[in-house]
Amino acid sequence: MAGRDALDDTSKRIIEQLQENGRRSYAEIGKAVGLSEAAVRQRVQRLTESGAIQIVAVTDPMQLGFHRQAMVGLRVSGDTRAVAAELSRLEAVDYLVLTAGSFDILAEVVCESDADLSELLNTRIRTLPGVLSSETFVYLELRKQSYDWGTR
């Protein structure tokens, strides 16, 4: 596999199988896509090594003691990549994107409490060089989180 854009139909079908159930056995996937267990294992290893997929446990932050999640929109002066590099070092940041529009950067954060969120915003995020302003969107309820959008 040369890269992410070079996935053949079989690799895409393997990915779709894993998106439905990341614990599905290689033998079960092989039956669904018409390959041997060993061939599926090799393909999954190549997909993982190339960065096309990650196989991870998705957790419920609330059950792990992280009772406050929020999306932070940042307006930045200068190079947004430099600010993003600093934000990526923060343990509380679990999702980070550079955007076009009214915000230059969106950062999802996971904190134990409102007090921890306030501390993070006031001492770690808003004080970063280049941050002009921020707007925080506190999550009240998580209604949908999906990882099975397919491979198109």
Coordinates of N, CA and C in Angstrom, one line a residue:
M1 N 0.8 -1.2 0.0 CA 0.0 0.0 0.0 C 0.9 1.2 0.0
A2 N 0.8 2.0 -1.0 CA 1.6 3.2 -1.2 C 1.2 4.3 -0.2
G3 N -0.1 4.5 0.1 CA -0.5 5.5 0.9 C -2.0 5.5 1.2
R4 N -2.5 6.4 1.9 CA -3.9 6.4 2.3 C -4.8 6.5 1.1
D5 N -4.4 7.1 0.0 CA -5.3 7.2 -1.1 C -5.2 6.0 -2.0
A6 N -4.3 5.0 -1.7 CA -4.1 3.9 -2.5 C -4.8 2.6 -2.0
L7 N -5.8 2.8 -1.2 CA -6.5 1.6 -0.6 C -7.4 0.9 -1.6
D8 N -7.2 -0.4 -1.7 CA -8.0 -1.2 -2.6 C -9.4 -1.5 -1.9
D9 N -10.3 -2.1 -2.7 CA -11.6 -2.3 -2.1 C -11.6 -3.3 -1.0
T10 N -10.7 -4.3 -1.0 CA -10.6 -5.3 0.1 C -10.1 -4.6 1.4
S11 N -9.1 -3.7 1.3 CA -8.7 -3.0 2.5 C -9.8 -2.1 3.0
K12 N -10.5 -1.5 2.1 CA -11.7 -0.7 2.6 C -12.7 -1.5 3.3
R13 N -13.0 -2.7 2.8 CA -13.9 -3.6 3.4 C -13.4 -4.1 4.8
I14 N -12.1 -4.3 4.9 CA -11.6 -4.7 6.2 C -11.8 -3.5 7.2
I15 N -11.5 -2.3 6.8 CA -11.6 -1.1 7.6 C -13.1 -1.0 8.1
E16 N -14.0 -1.2 7.2 CA -15.4 -1.1 7.5 C -15.8 -2.2 8.5
Q17 N -15.3 -3.4 8.4 CA -15.5 -4.4 9.4 C -15.0 -4.0 10.8
L18 N -13.8 -3.4 10.8 CA -13.2 -2.9 12.1 C -14.0 -1.7 12.7
Q19 N -14.5 -0.9 11.8 CA -15.3 0.2 12.3 C -16.6 -0.2 13.0
E20 N -17.2 -1.3 12.5 CA -18.4 -1.9 13.1 C -18.0 -2.5 14.4
N21 N -16.9 -3.2 14.5 CA -16.5 -3.8 15.7 C -15.0 -4.0 15.7
G22 N -14.3 -3.2 16.4 CA -12.8 -3.2 16.5 C -12.2 -4.5 17.1
R23 N -13.1 -5.3 17.7 CA -12.6 -6.5 18.4 C -12.9 -7.7 17.5
R24 N -13.5 -7.5 16.3 CA -13.8 -8.6 15.4 C -12.5 -9.4 15.1
S25 N -12.6 -10.7 15.1 CA -11.4 -11.5 14.9 C -11.0 -11.4 13.4
Y26 N -9.7 -11.7 13.2 CA -9.2 -11.7 11.8 C -9.9 -12.8 11.0
A27 N -10.2 -13.9 11.6 CA -10.9 -15.0 10.9 C -12.3 -14.6 10.5
E28 N -13.0 -13.9 11.3 CA -14.3 -13.4 11.0 C -14.3 -12.4 9.9
I29 N -13.3 -11.5 10.0 CA -13.2 -10.5 8.9 C -12.8 -11.2 7.6
G30 N -11.9 -12.2 7.7 CA -11.5 -12.9 6.5 C -12.7 -13.5 5.8
K31 N -13.6 -14.1 6.5 CA -14.9 -14.7 6.0 C -15.7 -13.6 5.3
A32 N -15.8 -12.4 5.8 CA -16.6 -11.4 5.3 C -16.0 -10.8 4.0
V33 N -14.7 -10.8 3.9 CA -14.0 -10.1 2.8 C -13.4 -11.1 1.8
G34 N -13.4 -12.4 2.1 CA -12.9 -13.4 1.2 C -11.4 -13.6 1.2
L35 N -10.8 -13.4 2.4 CA -9.3 -13.6 2.6 C -9.1 -14.6 3.8
S36 N -7.9 -15.1 3.8 CA -7.5 -15.9 5.0 C -7.3 -15.1 6.2
E37 N -7.3 -15.7 7.4 CA -7.0 -15.0 8.6 C -5.6 -14.3 8.5
A38 N -4.6 -15.1 8.0 CA -3.3 -14.5 7.9 C -3.2 -13.3 7.0
A39 N -3.9 -13.4 5.9 CA -3.9 -12.2 4.9 C -4.6 -11.0 5.6
V40 N -5.6 -11.2 6.3 CA -6.3 -10.1 7.0 C -5.3 -9.5 8.0
R41 N -4.6 -10.4 8.8 CA -3.7 -9.9 9.8 C -2.6 -9.0 9.2
Q42 N -2.1 -9.5 8.0 CA -1.0 -8.7 7.3 C -1.5 -7.4 6.8
R43 N -2.7 -7.4 6.3 CA -3.3 -6.1 5.8 C -3.6 -5.1 6.9
V44 N -4.1 -5.6 8.0 CA -4.4 -4.8 9.2 C -3.0 -4.2 9.7
Q45 N -2.0 -5.0 9.7 CA -0.7 -4.5 10.2 C -0.2 -3.4 9.3
R46 N -0.3 -3.6 7.9 CA 0.1 -2.6 7.0 C -0.7 -1.3 7.1
L47 N -2.0 -1.5 7.3 CA -2.9 -0.3 7.4 C -2.5 0.5 8.7
T48 N -2.2 -0.2 9.7 CA -1.8 0.4 11.0 C -0.5 1.1 10.9
E49 N 0.5 0.4 10.3 CA 1.9 1.0 10.1 C 1.9 2.2 9.2
S50 N 1.0 2.2 8.2 CA 0.9 3.3 7.3 C 0.2 4.5 7.8
G51 N -0.5 4.3 9.0 CA -1.2 5.4 9.6 C -2.6 5.5 9.0
A52 N -3.1 4.6 8.2 CA -4.4 4.7 7.6 C -5.5 4.4 8.7
I53 N -5.1 3.6 9.6 CA -6.0 3.2 10.7 C -5.3 3.2 12.1
Q54 N -6.1 3.4 13.1 CA -5.6 3.1 14.5 C -6.7 2.2 15.1
I55 N -6.3 1.3 15.9 CA -7.2 0.5 16.6 C -7.0 0.8 18.1
V56 N -8.0 1.5 18.7 CA -8.0 2.0 20.1 C -9.2 1.7 20.8
A57 N -9.2 1.8 22.1 CA -10.4 1.7 22.9 C -10.9 3.1 23.1
V58 N -12.2 3.3 22.7 CA -12.9 4.6 22.9 C -13.5 4.6 24.2
T59 N -13.3 5.6 25.0 CA -13.8 5.6 26.4 C -14.9 6.6 26.5
D60 N -15.6 6.5 27.6 CA -16.6 7.4 28.0 C -15.9 8.3 29.1
P61 N -15.5 9.5 28.8 CA -14.8 10.4 29.7 C -15.5 10.5 31.1
M62 N -16.8 10.6 31.1 CA -17.6 10.7 32.4 C -17.3 9.5 33.3
Q63 N -17.2 8.3 32.8 CA -16.9 7.1 33.6 C -15.5 7.1 34.1
L64 N -14.6 7.8 33.5 CA -13.2 7.9 33.9 C -12.9 9.1 34.8
G65 N -13.9 9.8 35.2 CA -13.7 10.9 36.1 C -13.5 12.3 35.4
F66 N -13.7 12.3 34.1 CA -13.6 13.6 33.4 C -15.0 14.1 33.1
H67 N -15.5 15.0 34.0 CA -16.8 15.4 34.0 C -17.1 16.7 33.2
R68 N -16.1 17.3 32.6 CA -16.3 18.5 31.8 C -15.5 18.3 30.5
Q69 N -16.3 18.4 29.4 CA -15.7 18.5 28.0 C -16.1 19.8 27.4
A70 N -15.3 20.3 26.6 CA -15.6 21.6 25.9 C -14.8 21.7 24.6
M71 N -15.4 22.5 23.7 CA -14.7 22.8 22.4 C -14.3 24.3 22.6
V72 N -13.0 24.6 22.4 CA -12.5 25.9 22.5 C -12.1 26.5 21.1
G73 N -12.8 27.6 20.7 CA -12.5 28.2 19.5 C -11.5 29.3 19.8
L74 N -10.4 29.4 19.0 CA -9.4 30.4 19.2 C -9.2 31.2 18.0
R75 N -9.0 32.5 18.2 CA -8.6 33.5 17.2 C -7.1 33.8 17.5
V76 N -6.3 33.7 16.4 CA -4.8 33.7 16.6 C -4.2 34.8 15.7
S77 N -3.2 35.4 16.1 CA -2.4 36.3 15.3 C -1.1 35.5 14.9
G78 N -0.6 35.7 13.7 CA 0.6 35.1 13.3 C 0.3 33.7 12.8
D79 N 1.3 32.8 13.0 CA 1.3 31.5 12.5 C 0.4 30.6 13.4
T80 N -0.7 30.1 12.8 CA -1.6 29.3 13.6 C -0.9 27.9 14.0
R81 N 0.0 27.5 13.1 CA 0.7 26.2 13.3 C 1.5 26.3 14.6
A82 N 2.1 27.4 14.9 CA 2.9 27.5 16.1 C 2.0 27.4 17.4
V83 N 0.9 28.1 17.3 CA 0.0 28.0 18.5 C -0.6 26.5 18.6
A84 N -0.9 25.9 17.5 CA -1.4 24.6 17.5 C -0.3 23.6 18.0
A85 N 0.9 23.8 17.7 CA 2.0 23.0 18.2 C 2.0 23.1 19.8
E86 N 1.9 24.2 20.3 CA 1.8 24.4 21.8 C 0.6 23.7 22.4
L87 N -0.5 23.9 21.7 CA -1.8 23.3 22.2 C -1.7 21.8 22.2
S88 N -1.0 21.2 21.2 CA -0.9 19.8 21.1 C -0.1 19.1 22.2
R89 N 0.6 19.9 22.9 CA 1.4 19.4 24.0 C 0.6 19.3 25.3
L90 N -0.6 20.0 25.3 CA -1.4 20.0 26.5 C -2.2 18.6 26.6
E91 N -2.0 18.0 27.7 CA -2.7 16.7 27.9 C -4.2 16.7 27.8
A92 N -4.8 17.8 28.3 CA -6.3 18.0 28.2 C -6.8 18.1 26.8
V93 N -6.0 18.5 25.9 CA -6.4 18.6 24.5 C -6.4 17.3 23.8
D94 N -7.6 16.8 23.4 CA -7.7 15.5 22.7 C -8.0 15.6 21.2
Y95 N -8.4 16.8 20.7 CA -8.7 17.0 19.3 C -8.3 18.4 19.0
L96 N -7.7 18.5 17.9 CA -7.1 19.9 17.5 C -7.1 20.0 16.0
V97 N -7.8 21.1 15.5 CA -7.8 21.3 14.1 C -7.6 22.8 13.8
L98 N -6.9 23.0 12.7 CA -6.8 24.4 12.1 C -7.9 24.6 11.2
T99 N -8.6 25.7 11.3 CA -9.8 25.9 10.5 C -9.8 27.2 9.8
A100 N -10.8 27.4 8.9 CA -11.0 28.6 8.2 C -12.4 29.1 8.6
G101 N -12.5 30.4 8.8 CA -13.8 30.9 9.3 C -13.6 31.8 10.5
S102 N -14.5 31.9 11.4 CA -14.4 32.8 12.5 C -13.4 32.4 13.6
F103 N -13.0 31.1 13.6 CA -12.0 30.7 14.5 C -10.8 30.1 13.6
D104 N -9.6 30.3 14.1 CA -8.4 29.8 13.5 C -8.1 28.4 13.9
I105 N -8.5 28.1 15.2 CA -8.2 26.8 15.7 C -9.4 26.3 16.6
L106 N -9.7 25.1 16.5 CA -10.7 24.5 17.4 C -9.9 23.4 18.2
A107 N -10.1 23.4 19.5 CA -9.5 22.4 20.4 C -10.5 21.8 21.3
E108 N -10.7 20.5 21.3 CA -11.5 19.9 22.2 C -10.7 19.5 23.4
V109 N -11.3 19.8 24.6 CA -10.6 19.6 25.9 C -11.4 18.7 26.8
V110 N -10.8 17.9 27.6 CA -11.4 17.0 28.5 C -10.8 17.3 29.9
C111 N -11.7 17.7 30.8 CA -11.2 18.0 32.2 C -12.0 17.3 33.2
E112 N -11.4 17.3 34.4 CA -12.1 16.6 35.5 C -13.3 17.4 36.0
S113 N -13.2 18.8 36.0 CA -14.2 19.6 36.6 C -14.3 21.0 35.9
D114 N -15.3 21.8 36.2 CA -15.3 23.2 35.8 C -14.1 24.0 36.3
A115 N -13.7 23.7 37.5 CA -12.5 24.4 38.0 C -11.3 24.0 37.2
D116 N -11.1 22.8 36.8 CA -10.0 22.4 36.0 C -10.0 23.1 34.6
L117 N -11.2 23.1 34.1 CA -11.4 23.8 32.8 C -11.0 25.3 32.9
S118 N -11.5 25.9 33.9 CA -11.2 27.3 34.1 C -9.7 27.6 34.3
E119 N -9.0 26.7 35.0 CA -7.6 26.8 35.2 C -6.8 26.6 33.8
L120 N -7.3 25.6 33.1 CA -6.7 25.3 31.8 C -6.8 26.5 30.8
L121 N -8.0 27.1 30.8 CA -8.3 28.2 29.9 C -7.5 29.4 30.3
N122 N -7.4 29.7 31.6 CA -6.8 31.0 32.1 C -5.3 30.9 32.2
T123 N -4.8 29.7 32.5 CA -3.3 29.7 32.7 C -2.5 29.0 31.6
R124 N -3.2 28.2 30.8 CA -2.5 27.4 29.8 C -2.8 27.7 28.3
I125 N -4.1 28.1 28.1 CA -4.5 28.4 26.7 C -4.5 29.9 26.4
R126 N -5.2 30.7 27.1 CA -5.3 32.1 26.8 C -4.0 32.8 26.9
T127 N -3.1 32.3 27.7 CA -1.8 32.9 27.9 C -0.8 32.6 26.8
L128 N -1.1 31.7 25.9 CA -0.2 31.3 24.8 C 0.1 32.5 23.9
P129 N 1.4 32.7 23.5 CA 1.7 33.8 22.6 C 0.9 33.6 21.3
G130 N 0.3 34.7 20.8 CA -0.4 34.6 19.5 C -1.9 34.4 19.7
V131 N -2.4 34.0 20.9 CA -3.8 33.8 21.1 C -4.4 35.2 21.4
L132 N -5.4 35.6 20.5 CA -6.0 36.9 20.6 C -7.3 36.8 21.4
S133 N -8.1 35.8 21.2 CA -9.3 35.6 21.9 C -9.8 34.1 21.8
S134 N -10.7 33.8 22.7 CA -11.2 32.4 22.7 C -12.7 32.4 23.1
E135 N -13.3 31.4 22.6 CA -14.7 31.2 23.0 C -14.9 29.7 23.3
T136 N -15.5 29.4 24.5 CA -15.6 28.1 25.0 C -17.0 27.6 24.9
F137 N -17.2 26.4 24.3 CA -18.5 25.8 24.1 C -18.5 24.6 25.1
V138 N -19.1 24.7 26.2 CA -19.2 23.6 27.2 C -20.2 22.6 26.7
Y139 N -19.8 21.3 26.8 CA -20.7 20.2 26.4 C -21.7 19.9 27.6
L140 N -23.0 20.0 27.3 CA -24.0 19.7 28.3 C -24.3 18.2 28.2
E141 N -24.4 17.7 27.0 CA -24.8 16.3 26.7 C -24.1 15.8 25.5
L142 N -23.6 14.6 25.5 CA -23.1 14.0 24.2 C -24.2 13.1 23.7
R143 N -24.7 13.5 22.5 CA -25.8 12.8 21.9 C -25.4 11.8 20.8
K144 N -24.3 12.1 20.2 CA -23.8 11.2 19.1 C -22.3 11.3 19.0
Q145 N -21.6 10.2 18.9 CA -20.2 10.1 18.6 C -20.0 8.9 17.8
S146 N -19.6 9.0 16.6 CA -19.6 7.9 15.7 C -18.2 7.8 15.0
Y147 N -17.8 6.6 14.8 CA -16.5 6.3 14.1 C -16.7 5.4 12.9
D148 N -17.9 5.2 12.5 CA -18.2 4.3 11.4 C -18.7 4.9 10.2
W149 N -18.0 6.0 9.7 CA -18.4 6.7 8.6 C -18.0 6.0 7.3
G150 N -17.4 4.9 7.4 CA -17.1 4.1 6.2 C -15.8 4.6 5.5
T151 N -15.6 4.1 4.3 CA -14.3 4.4 3.6 C -14.6 5.1 2.2
R152 N -15.8 5.2 1.8 CA -16.2 5.8 0.6 C -15.4 5.4 -0.6

